[in-house]
Amino acid sequence: MRLQGKVAFITGGSHGIGRGIAERLARDGADVAFNYGHDDAGAAATVAAIEAAGRKSAAIRADMLDLAAIREMLAEAERRLGTPGILVNNAGVEHKADFWNVTEADYDRVLSVNLKGLFFSTQAFVNQLRAAGRPGTVINISSVHEDLPFPGFSTYCASKGAVRMLTRDLAVELGPLGITVNAIAPGAIETPINTKLLNSPELLKALTDKIPLGRLGKPEDVAGLAAFLASPDAAYVTGATYFIDGGLTWSYHEQ
Ligand code: BGC
């Protein structure tokens, strides 16, 4: 098992891509701590999946909008499972609004969870590694929309574009500490963030028609890539963003 003896921390682990990654890293041998916002039932299901794989888990309720809570969640994970060596920055939100209608509250929420929360989770993780004198790896869950425009989602695009640059910048700054930093840029994945899409046959067909592989991705698809990036097989990979989108980004057709 390639993650035997490792501890992973995942932000936003109660559903979707976060839960998929938690299950997969546990099956690969890691103990897994995660935070979640309010979905107690979802968090319990993630704990059950980690424990079914025979690994230890720690579900920590912590609000990604609260800097003190972010620092405390990593401290609690360290007390319960030991110093995490893998951080998966997965927690993210999106809000659809025409640019001219975006409110300060929309802007603050999306940028605070997707960028500020990721920034300070990473800082807390890095400071734990520095104190322990250990190497580690950071995996940022970005989006194809770190690169690809998404009209109606300007706040989301701003946050994910920043994650792209932060991934590169921190790879350079943290490399000398033995810490690698990479990102995964998923396309359309079957998760609660896409509930509206999944409930509308027309919207779904319009999207899958644009995806060369003809389907949405599953959390397990993303989790396989995260498991690789968390593993020693990726020891020399840093500053990279991996797109996992069924071909969506480069799919352009004229009728
Ligand atoms: C967004 C989804 C969208 C997908 C593909 C993701 O980052 O969260 O809402 O369907 O990108 O456009």
PDB file of C-alpha atoms and ligand atoms in Angstrom:
ATOM      1  CA  MET A   1       0.000   0.000   0.000  1.00  0.00           C
ATOM      2  CA  ARG A   2       1.680   3.102  -1.237  1.00  0.00           C
ATOM      3  CA  LEU A   3       0.417   5.521   1.444  1.00  0.00           C
ATOM      4  CA  GLN A   4       1.053   3.241   4.432  1.00  0.00           C
ATOM      5  CA  GLY A   5       2.058   5.275   7.501  1.00  0.00           C
ATOM      6  CA  LYS A   6       0.927   8.616   6.027  1.00  0.00           C
ATOM      7  CA  VAL A   7      -1.596  11.033   7.468  1.00  0.00           C
ATOM      8  CA  ALA A   8      -3.705  13.103   5.076  1.00  0.00           C
ATOM      9  CA  PHE A   9      -5.839  16.156   5.789  1.00  0.00           C
ATOM     10  CA  ILE A  10      -8.646  16.995   3.356  1.00  0.00           C
ATOM     11  CA  THR A  11     -10.697  20.189   3.465  1.00  0.00           C
ATOM     12  CA  GLY A  12     -14.371  19.729   2.657  1.00  0.00           C
ATOM     13  CA  GLY A  13     -14.494  15.968   3.194  1.00  0.00           C
ATOM     14  CA  SER A  14     -18.204  15.345   3.816  1.00  0.00           C
ATOM     15  CA  HIS A  15     -19.230  14.833   0.186  1.00  0.00           C
ATOM     16  CA  GLY A  16     -18.285  15.011  -3.469  1.00  0.00           C
ATOM     17  CA  ILE A  17     -14.652  15.063  -4.547  1.00  0.00           C
ATOM     18  CA  GLY A  18     -13.452  15.445  -0.931  1.00  0.00           C
ATOM     19  CA  ARG A  19     -15.172  12.235   0.146  1.00  0.00           C
ATOM     20  CA  GLY A  20     -13.939  10.395  -2.959  1.00  0.00           C
ATOM     21  CA  ILE A  21     -10.358  11.376  -2.173  1.00  0.00           C
ATOM     22  CA  ALA A  22     -10.731  10.478   1.520  1.00  0.00           C
ATOM     23  CA  GLU A  23     -11.930   6.969   0.626  1.00  0.00           C
ATOM     24  CA  ARG A  24      -9.213   6.425  -1.948  1.00  0.00           C
ATOM     25  CA  LEU A  25      -6.311   7.653   0.219  1.00  0.00           C
ATOM     26  CA  ALA A  26      -7.566   5.418   3.040  1.00  0.00           C
ATOM     27  CA  ARG A  27      -7.689   2.428   0.683  1.00  0.00           C
ATOM     28  CA  ASP A  28      -4.112   3.254  -0.298  1.00  0.00           C
ATOM     29  CA  GLY A  29      -3.108   3.073   3.384  1.00  0.00           C
ATOM     30  CA  ALA A  30      -3.344   6.626   4.795  1.00  0.00           C
ATOM     31  CA  ASP A  31      -5.084   7.719   7.971  1.00  0.00           C
ATOM     32  CA  VAL A  32      -7.381  10.577   6.993  1.00  0.00           C
ATOM     33  CA  ALA A  33      -8.549  13.687   8.839  1.00  0.00           C
ATOM     34  CA  PHE A  34     -10.951  16.111   7.219  1.00  0.00           C
ATOM     35  CA  ASN A  35     -13.027  19.125   8.005  1.00  0.00           C
ATOM     36  CA  TYR A  36     -16.581  19.837   7.002  1.00  0.00           C
ATOM     37  CA  GLY A  37     -18.957  22.774   7.377  1.00  0.00           C
ATOM     38  CA  HIS A  38     -22.354  21.487   8.473  1.00  0.00           C
ATOM     39  CA  ASP A  39     -23.177  18.131   6.838  1.00  0.00           C
ATOM     40  CA  ASP A  40     -22.925  15.826   9.880  1.00  0.00           C
ATOM     41  CA  ALA A  41     -24.503  12.867   8.027  1.00  0.00           C
ATOM     42  CA  GLY A  42     -22.106  13.274   5.103  1.00  0.00           C
ATOM     43  CA  ALA A  43     -19.143  13.493   7.490  1.00  0.00           C
ATOM     44  CA  ALA A  44     -20.290  10.294   9.218  1.00  0.00           C
ATOM     45  CA  ALA A  45     -20.465   8.526   5.830  1.00  0.00           C
ATOM     46  CA  THR A  46     -16.897   9.633   5.036  1.00  0.00           C
ATOM     47  CA  VAL A  47     -15.707   8.386   8.446  1.00  0.00           C
ATOM     48  CA  ALA A  48     -17.411   5.035   7.795  1.00  0.00           C
ATOM     49  CA  ALA A  49     -15.688   4.740   4.408  1.00  0.00           C
ATOM     50  CA  ILE A  50     -12.245   5.504   5.884  1.00  0.00           C
ATOM     51  CA  GLU A  51     -12.782   3.031   8.704  1.00  0.00           C
ATOM     52  CA  ALA A  52     -14.085   0.354   6.303  1.00  0.00           C
ATOM     53  CA  ALA A  53     -10.688   0.606   4.619  1.00  0.00           C
ATOM     54  CA  GLY A  54      -9.120  -0.195   8.009  1.00  0.00           C
ATOM     55  CA  ARG A  55      -7.675   3.287   8.607  1.00  0.00           C
ATOM     56  CA  LYS A  56      -8.087   5.886  11.334  1.00  0.00           C
ATOM     57  CA  SER A  57     -10.203   8.957  10.712  1.00  0.00           C
ATOM     58  CA  ALA A  58     -10.880  12.334  12.304  1.00  0.00           C
ATOM     59  CA  ALA A  59     -13.901  14.377  11.222  1.00  0.00           C
ATOM     60  CA  ILE A  60     -13.549  17.974  12.399  1.00  0.00           C
ATOM     61  CA  ARG A  61     -16.324  20.521  12.071  1.00  0.00           C
ATOM     62  CA  ALA A  62     -14.668  23.799  11.083  1.00  0.00           C
ATOM     63  CA  ASP A  63     -15.801  26.803   9.077  1.00  0.00           C
ATOM     64  CA  MET A  64     -13.485  27.659   6.170  1.00  0.00           C
ATOM     65  CA  LEU A  65     -14.445  31.341   6.607  1.00  0.00           C
ATOM     66  CA  ASP A  66     -12.862  31.439  10.076  1.00  0.00           C
ATOM     67  CA  LEU A  67      -9.081  31.726  10.179  1.00  0.00           C
ATOM     68  CA  ALA A  68      -8.781  30.650  13.826  1.00  0.00           C
ATOM     69  CA  ALA A  69     -10.921  27.570  13.070  1.00  0.00           C
ATOM     70  CA  ILE A  70      -8.690  26.687  10.099  1.00  0.00           C
ATOM     71  CA  ARG A  71      -5.581  26.784  12.289  1.00  0.00           C
ATOM     72  CA  GLU A  72      -7.273  24.818  15.044  1.00  0.00           C
ATOM     73  CA  MET A  73      -8.553  22.077  12.677  1.00  0.00           C
ATOM     74  CA  LEU A  74      -5.016  21.248  11.583  1.00  0.00           C
ATOM     75  CA  ALA A  75      -3.807  21.324  15.190  1.00  0.00           C
ATOM     76  CA  GLU A  76      -6.606  18.950  16.197  1.00  0.00           C
ATOM     77  CA  ALA A  77      -5.810  16.589  13.329  1.00  0.00           C
ATOM     78  CA  GLU A  78      -2.186  16.515  14.456  1.00  0.00           C
ATOM     79  CA  ARG A  79      -3.192  15.720  18.047  1.00  0.00           C
ATOM     80  CA  ARG A  80      -5.527  12.910  16.951  1.00  0.00           C
ATOM     81  CA  LEU A  81      -3.657  11.251  14.070  1.00  0.00           C
ATOM     82  CA  GLY A  82      -0.131  12.715  14.048  1.00  0.00           C
ATOM     83  CA  THR A  83       1.388  15.367  11.786  1.00  0.00           C
ATOM     84  CA  PRO A  84      -0.290  15.339   8.366  1.00  0.00           C
ATOM     85  CA  GLY A  85       2.127  14.899   5.471  1.00  0.00           C
ATOM     86  CA  ILE A  86      -0.516  15.283   2.749  1.00  0.00           C
ATOM     87  CA  LEU A  87      -2.867  18.265   2.493  1.00  0.00           C
ATOM     88  CA  VAL A  88      -5.694  18.200  -0.036  1.00  0.00           C
ATOM     89  CA  ASN A  89      -7.227  21.669  -0.399  1.00  0.00           C
ATOM     90  CA  ASN A  90     -10.608  20.621  -1.706  1.00  0.00           C
ATOM     91  CA  ALA A  91     -13.230  22.847  -0.012  1.00  0.00           C
ATOM     92  CA  GLY A  92     -14.795  25.117  -2.581  1.00  0.00           C
ATOM     93  CA  VAL A  93     -17.992  26.939  -3.457  1.00  0.00           C
ATOM     94  CA  GLU A  94     -19.380  28.668  -6.525  1.00  0.00           C
ATOM     95  CA  HIS A  95     -22.111  31.219  -7.041  1.00  0.00           C
ATOM     96  CA  LYS A  96     -23.745  32.057 -10.352  1.00  0.00           C
ATOM     97  CA  ALA A  97     -24.396  35.730 -10.964  1.00  0.00           C
ATOM     98  CA  ASP A  98     -24.033  38.090 -13.882  1.00  0.00           C
ATOM     99  CA  PHE A  99     -20.940  40.176 -13.320  1.00  0.00           C
ATOM    100  CA  TRP A 100     -22.946  43.386 -12.970  1.00  0.00           C
ATOM    101  CA  ASN A 101     -24.994  41.872 -10.152  1.00  0.00           C
ATOM    102  CA  VAL A 102     -22.219  40.327  -8.028  1.00  0.00           C
ATOM    103  CA  THR A 103     -22.582  41.540  -4.444  1.00  0.00           C
ATOM    104  CA  GLU A 104     -19.814  42.095  -1.937  1.00  0.00           C
ATOM    105  CA  ALA A 105     -21.186  39.159   0.076  1.00  0.00           C
ATOM    106  CA  ASP A 106     -21.026  36.796  -2.958  1.00  0.00           C
ATOM    107  CA  TYR A 107     -17.505  37.949  -3.700  1.00  0.00           C
ATOM    108  CA  ASP A 108     -16.316  37.586  -0.106  1.00  0.00           C
ATOM    109  CA  ARG A 109     -17.782  34.101   0.335  1.00  0.00           C
ATOM    110  CA  VAL A 110     -16.353  32.606  -2.859  1.00  0.00           C
ATOM    111  CA  LEU A 111     -12.930  34.220  -2.532  1.00  0.00           C
ATOM    112  CA  SER A 112     -12.759  33.475   1.202  1.00  0.00           C
ATOM    113  CA  VAL A 113     -13.479  29.748   0.907  1.00  0.00           C
ATOM    114  CA  ASN A 114     -11.713  29.038  -2.386  1.00  0.00           C
ATOM    115  CA  LEU A 115      -8.646  31.226  -1.945  1.00  0.00           C
ATOM    116  CA  LYS A 116      -8.190  32.611   1.574  1.00  0.00           C
ATOM    117  CA  GLY A 117      -9.191  29.302   3.172  1.00  0.00           C
ATOM    118  CA  LEU A 118      -6.835  27.365   0.918  1.00  0.00           C
ATOM    119  CA  PHE A 119      -4.045  29.874   1.545  1.00  0.00           C
ATOM    120  CA  PHE A 120      -4.212  29.691   5.329  1.00  0.00           C
ATOM    121  CA  SER A 121      -4.872  25.930   5.497  1.00  0.00           C
ATOM    122  CA  THR A 122      -1.666  25.538   3.528  1.00  0.00           C
ATOM    123  CA  GLN A 123       0.181  27.947   5.802  1.00  0.00           C
ATOM    124  CA  ALA A 124      -0.912  26.039   8.929  1.00  0.00           C
ATOM    125  CA  PHE A 125       0.084  22.712   7.310  1.00  0.00           C
ATOM    126  CA  VAL A 126       3.484  24.067   6.246  1.00  0.00           C
ATOM    127  CA  ASN A 127       4.170  25.413   9.719  1.00  0.00           C
ATOM    128  CA  GLN A 128       3.402  21.978  11.213  1.00  0.00           C
ATOM    129  CA  LEU A 129       5.836  20.378   8.770  1.00  0.00           C
ATOM    130  CA  ARG A 130       8.498  22.989   9.562  1.00  0.00           C
ATOM    131  CA  ALA A 131       8.082  22.373  13.288  1.00  0.00           C
ATOM    132  CA  ALA A 132       8.322  18.600  12.757  1.00  0.00           C
ATOM    133  CA  GLY A 133      11.208  18.939  10.274  1.00  0.00           C
ATOM    134  CA  ARG A 134       9.344  16.804   7.736  1.00  0.00           C
ATOM    135  CA  PRO A 135       8.639  16.899   3.995  1.00  0.00           C
ATOM    136  CA  GLY A 136       5.095  16.890   2.645  1.00  0.00           C
ATOM    137  CA  THR A 137       2.812  17.438  -0.284  1.00  0.00           C
ATOM    138  CA  VAL A 138      -0.017  19.844  -1.068  1.00  0.00           C
ATOM    139  CA  ILE A 139      -2.726  19.033  -3.626  1.00  0.00           C
ATOM    140  CA  ASN A 140      -4.975  21.937  -4.570  1.00  0.00           C
ATOM    141  CA  ILE A 141      -8.328  21.091  -6.120  1.00  0.00           C
ATOM    142  CA  SER A 142      -8.672  23.856  -8.656  1.00  0.00           C
ATOM    143  CA  SER A 143     -10.916  23.709 -11.747  1.00  0.00           C
ATOM    144  CA  VAL A 144     -10.723  23.836 -15.527  1.00  0.00           C
ATOM    145  CA  HIS A 145     -11.936  27.375 -14.824  1.00  0.00           C
ATOM    146  CA  GLU A 146      -8.514  28.385 -13.577  1.00  0.00           C
ATOM    147  CA  ASP A 147      -7.877  28.685 -17.336  1.00  0.00           C
ATOM    148  CA  LEU A 148     -11.182  28.423 -19.150  1.00  0.00           C
ATOM    149  CA  PRO A 149     -13.664  31.322 -18.939  1.00  0.00           C
ATOM    150  CA  PHE A 150     -16.986  30.544 -17.224  1.00  0.00           C
ATOM    151  CA  PRO A 151     -19.389  33.430 -17.903  1.00  0.00           C
ATOM    152  CA  GLY A 152     -21.680  34.034 -14.935  1.00  0.00           C
ATOM    153  CA  PHE A 153     -19.068  32.744 -12.490  1.00  0.00           C
ATOM    154  CA  SER A 154     -16.566  35.602 -12.338  1.00  0.00           C
ATOM    155  CA  THR A 155     -15.902  35.187  -8.611  1.00  0.00           C
ATOM    156  CA  TYR A 156     -15.205  31.456  -9.072  1.00  0.00           C
ATOM    157  CA  CYS A 157     -12.877  32.126 -12.011  1.00  0.00           C
ATOM    158  CA  ALA A 158     -11.009  34.802 -10.045  1.00  0.00           C
ATOM    159  CA  SER A 159     -10.483  32.389  -7.154  1.00  0.00           C
ATOM    160  CA  LYS A 160      -9.351  29.463  -9.322  1.00  0.00           C
ATOM    161  CA  GLY A 161      -7.013  31.629 -11.432  1.00  0.00           C
ATOM    162  CA  ALA A 162      -5.365  32.661  -8.185  1.00  0.00           C
ATOM    163  CA  VAL A 163      -5.053  29.004  -7.115  1.00  0.00           C
ATOM    164  CA  ARG A 164      -3.222  28.292 -10.367  1.00  0.00           C
ATOM    165  CA  MET A 165      -0.610  30.953  -9.633  1.00  0.00           C
ATOM    166  CA  LEU A 166      -0.364  30.074  -5.946  1.00  0.00           C
ATOM    167  CA  THR A 167       0.338  26.447  -6.895  1.00  0.00           C
ATOM    168  CA  ARG A 168       3.303  27.538  -9.003  1.00  0.00           C
ATOM    169  CA  ASP A 169       4.545  30.157  -6.565  1.00  0.00           C
ATOM    170  CA  LEU A 170       4.448  27.861  -3.528  1.00  0.00           C
ATOM    171  CA  ALA A 171       6.091  25.027  -5.479  1.00  0.00           C
ATOM    172  CA  VAL A 172       9.092  27.318  -5.876  1.00  0.00           C
ATOM    173  CA  GLU A 173       9.072  28.732  -2.344  1.00  0.00           C
ATOM    174  CA  LEU A 174       8.446  25.423  -0.556  1.00  0.00           C
ATOM    175  CA  GLY A 175      10.541  23.114  -2.753  1.00  0.00           C
ATOM    176  CA  PRO A 176      13.657  23.713  -0.635  1.00  0.00           C
ATOM    177  CA  LEU A 177      11.679  22.501   2.415  1.00  0.00           C
ATOM    178  CA  GLY A 178      10.901  19.220   0.644  1.00  0.00           C
ATOM    179  CA  ILE A 179       7.274  20.208   0.147  1.00  0.00           C
ATOM    180  CA  THR A 180       5.704  19.634  -3.276  1.00  0.00           C
ATOM    181  CA  VAL A 181       2.683  21.613  -4.434  1.00  0.00           C
ATOM    182  CA  ASN A 182       0.459  20.531  -7.315  1.00  0.00           C
ATOM    183  CA  ALA A 183      -3.084  21.108  -8.475  1.00  0.00           C
ATOM    184  CA  ILE A 184      -5.868  19.103 -10.034  1.00  0.00           C
ATOM    185  CA  ALA A 185      -8.223  20.974 -12.367  1.00  0.00           C
ATOM    186  CA  PRO A 186     -11.436  18.947 -12.673  1.00  0.00           C
ATOM    187  CA  GLY A 187     -14.060  19.571 -15.335  1.00  0.00           C
ATOM    188  CA  ALA A 188     -17.682  18.649 -14.717  1.00  0.00           C
ATOM    189  CA  ILE A 189     -17.838  16.047 -11.962  1.00  0.00           C
ATOM    190  CA  GLU A 190     -20.954  14.414 -10.458  1.00  0.00           C
ATOM    191  CA  THR A 191     -20.966  16.186  -7.093  1.00  0.00           C
ATOM    192  CA  PRO A 192     -23.355  18.361  -5.093  1.00  0.00           C
ATOM    193  CA  ILE A 193     -21.782  21.542  -6.585  1.00  0.00           C
ATOM    194  CA  ASN A 194     -23.480  20.448  -9.838  1.00  0.00           C
ATOM    195  CA  THR A 195     -26.891  19.552  -8.348  1.00  0.00           C
ATOM    196  CA  LYS A 196     -28.771  21.975 -10.609  1.00  0.00           C
ATOM    197  CA  LEU A 197     -27.074  20.560 -13.700  1.00  0.00           C
ATOM    198  CA  LEU A 198     -27.629  16.953 -12.634  1.00  0.00           C
ATOM    199  CA  ASN A 199     -31.341  17.638 -12.149  1.00  0.00           C
ATOM    200  CA  SER A 200     -31.837  19.129 -15.601  1.00  0.00           C
ATOM    201  CA  PRO A 201     -31.756  16.654 -18.532  1.00  0.00           C
ATOM    202  CA  GLU A 202     -31.418  19.533 -21.056  1.00  0.00           C
ATOM    203  CA  LEU A 203     -28.511  21.233 -19.294  1.00  0.00           C
ATOM    204  CA  LEU A 204     -26.842  17.878 -18.781  1.00  0.00           C
ATOM    205  CA  LYS A 205     -27.158  16.880 -22.434  1.00  0.00           C
ATOM    206  CA  ALA A 206     -25.852  20.256 -23.624  1.00  0.00           C
ATOM    207  CA  LEU A 207     -22.782  19.736 -21.459  1.00  0.00           C
ATOM    208  CA  THR A 208     -22.108  16.055 -22.171  1.00  0.00           C
ATOM    209  CA  ASP A 209     -22.392  16.826 -25.913  1.00  0.00           C
ATOM    210  CA  LYS A 210     -19.329  19.041 -25.406  1.00  0.00           C
ATOM    211  CA  ILE A 211     -17.332  16.413 -23.510  1.00  0.00           C
ATOM    212  CA  PRO A 212     -15.353  14.130 -25.860  1.00  0.00           C
ATOM    213  CA  LEU A 213     -15.569  11.216 -23.405  1.00  0.00           C
ATOM    214  CA  GLY A 214     -19.352  11.694 -23.366  1.00  0.00           C
ATOM    215  CA  ARG A 215     -19.997  11.716 -19.629  1.00  0.00           C
ATOM    216  CA  LEU A 216     -19.424  13.692 -16.458  1.00  0.00           C
ATOM    217  CA  GLY A 217     -16.506  12.642 -14.294  1.00  0.00           C
ATOM    218  CA  LYS A 218     -16.951  10.848 -10.987  1.00  0.00           C
ATOM    219  CA  PRO A 219     -15.277  11.680  -7.680  1.00  0.00           C
ATOM    220  CA  GLU A 220     -13.341   8.393  -8.083  1.00  0.00           C
ATOM    221  CA  ASP A 221     -11.820   9.669 -11.329  1.00  0.00           C
ATOM    222  CA  VAL A 222     -10.394  12.679  -9.497  1.00  0.00           C
ATOM    223  CA  ALA A 223      -9.403  10.560  -6.502  1.00  0.00           C
ATOM    224  CA  GLY A 224      -7.195   8.317  -8.655  1.00  0.00           C
ATOM    225  CA  LEU A 225      -5.152  11.316  -9.728  1.00  0.00           C
ATOM    226  CA  ALA A 226      -4.979  12.651  -6.158  1.00  0.00           C
ATOM    227  CA  ALA A 227      -3.729   9.248  -4.973  1.00  0.00           C
ATOM    228  CA  PHE A 228      -0.934   9.393  -7.536  1.00  0.00           C
ATOM    229  CA  LEU A 229       0.055  12.943  -6.531  1.00  0.00           C
ATOM    230  CA  ALA A 230       0.042  11.944  -2.851  1.00  0.00           C
ATOM    231  CA  SER A 231       2.262   8.936  -3.495  1.00  0.00           C
ATOM    232  CA  PRO A 232       6.021   8.508  -3.768  1.00  0.00           C
ATOM    233  CA  ASP A 233       5.510   7.968  -7.526  1.00  0.00           C
ATOM    234  CA  ALA A 234       4.998  11.738  -7.767  1.00  0.00           C
ATOM    235  CA  ALA A 235       8.062  12.627  -5.663  1.00  0.00           C
ATOM    236  CA  TYR A 236       9.597  14.725  -8.468  1.00  0.00           C
ATOM    237  CA  VAL A 237       6.360  16.430  -9.544  1.00  0.00           C
ATOM    238  CA  THR A 238       5.820  19.978  -8.294  1.00  0.00           C
ATOM    239  CA  GLY A 239       4.247  23.189  -9.596  1.00  0.00           C
ATOM    240  CA  ALA A 240       2.049  21.237 -12.010  1.00  0.00           C
ATOM    241  CA  THR A 241      -1.678  21.449 -12.687  1.00  0.00           C
ATOM    242  CA  TYR A 242      -3.304  18.285 -14.043  1.00  0.00           C
ATOM    243  CA  PHE A 243      -6.523  18.721 -15.995  1.00  0.00           C
ATOM    244  CA  ILE A 244      -9.072  15.917 -15.606  1.00  0.00           C
ATOM    245  CA  ASP A 245     -12.070  16.844 -17.686  1.00  0.00           C
ATOM    246  CA  GLY A 246     -12.883  14.129 -20.248  1.00  0.00           C
ATOM    247  CA  GLY A 247     -11.452  16.432 -22.912  1.00  0.00           C
ATOM    248  CA  LEU A 248     -13.845  19.335 -22.163  1.00  0.00           C
ATOM    249  CA  THR A 249     -11.264  22.127 -22.163  1.00  0.00           C
ATOM    250  CA  TRP A 250     -10.065  21.561 -25.726  1.00  0.00           C
ATOM    251  CA  SER A 251     -13.414  20.564 -27.195  1.00  0.00           C
ATOM    252  CA  TYR A 252     -14.424  23.080 -29.830  1.00  0.00           C
ATOM    253  CA  HIS A 253     -16.794  22.319 -32.719  1.00  0.00           C
ATOM    254  CA  GLU A 254     -18.287  24.280 -35.556  1.00  0.00           C
ATOM    255  CA  GLN A 255     -21.518  22.976 -37.034  1.00  0.00           C
TER     256      GLN A 255
HETATM  257  C1  BGC B   1     -17.641  23.780 -11.740  1.00  0.00           C
HETATM  258  C2  BGC B   1     -18.885  23.160 -12.317  1.00  0.00           C
HETATM  259  C3  BGC B   1     -18.807  23.100 -13.845  1.00  0.00           C
HETATM  260  C4  BGC B   1     -17.484  22.476 -14.266  1.00  0.00           C
HETATM  261  C5  BGC B   1     -17.308  22.446 -15.780  1.00  0.00           C
HETATM  262  C6  BGC B   1     -16.426  23.101 -12.279  1.00  0.00           C
HETATM  263  O1  BGC B   1     -15.283  23.708 -11.756  1.00  0.00           O
HETATM  264  O2  BGC B   1     -17.673  23.674 -10.331  1.00  0.00           O
HETATM  265  O3  BGC B   1     -20.006  23.898 -11.931  1.00  0.00           O
HETATM  266  O4  BGC B   1     -19.878  22.328 -14.352  1.00  0.00           O
HETATM  267  O5  BGC B   1     -16.422  23.187 -13.691  1.00  0.00           O
HETATM  268  O6  BGC B   1     -17.616  23.666 -16.379  1.00  0.00           O
END
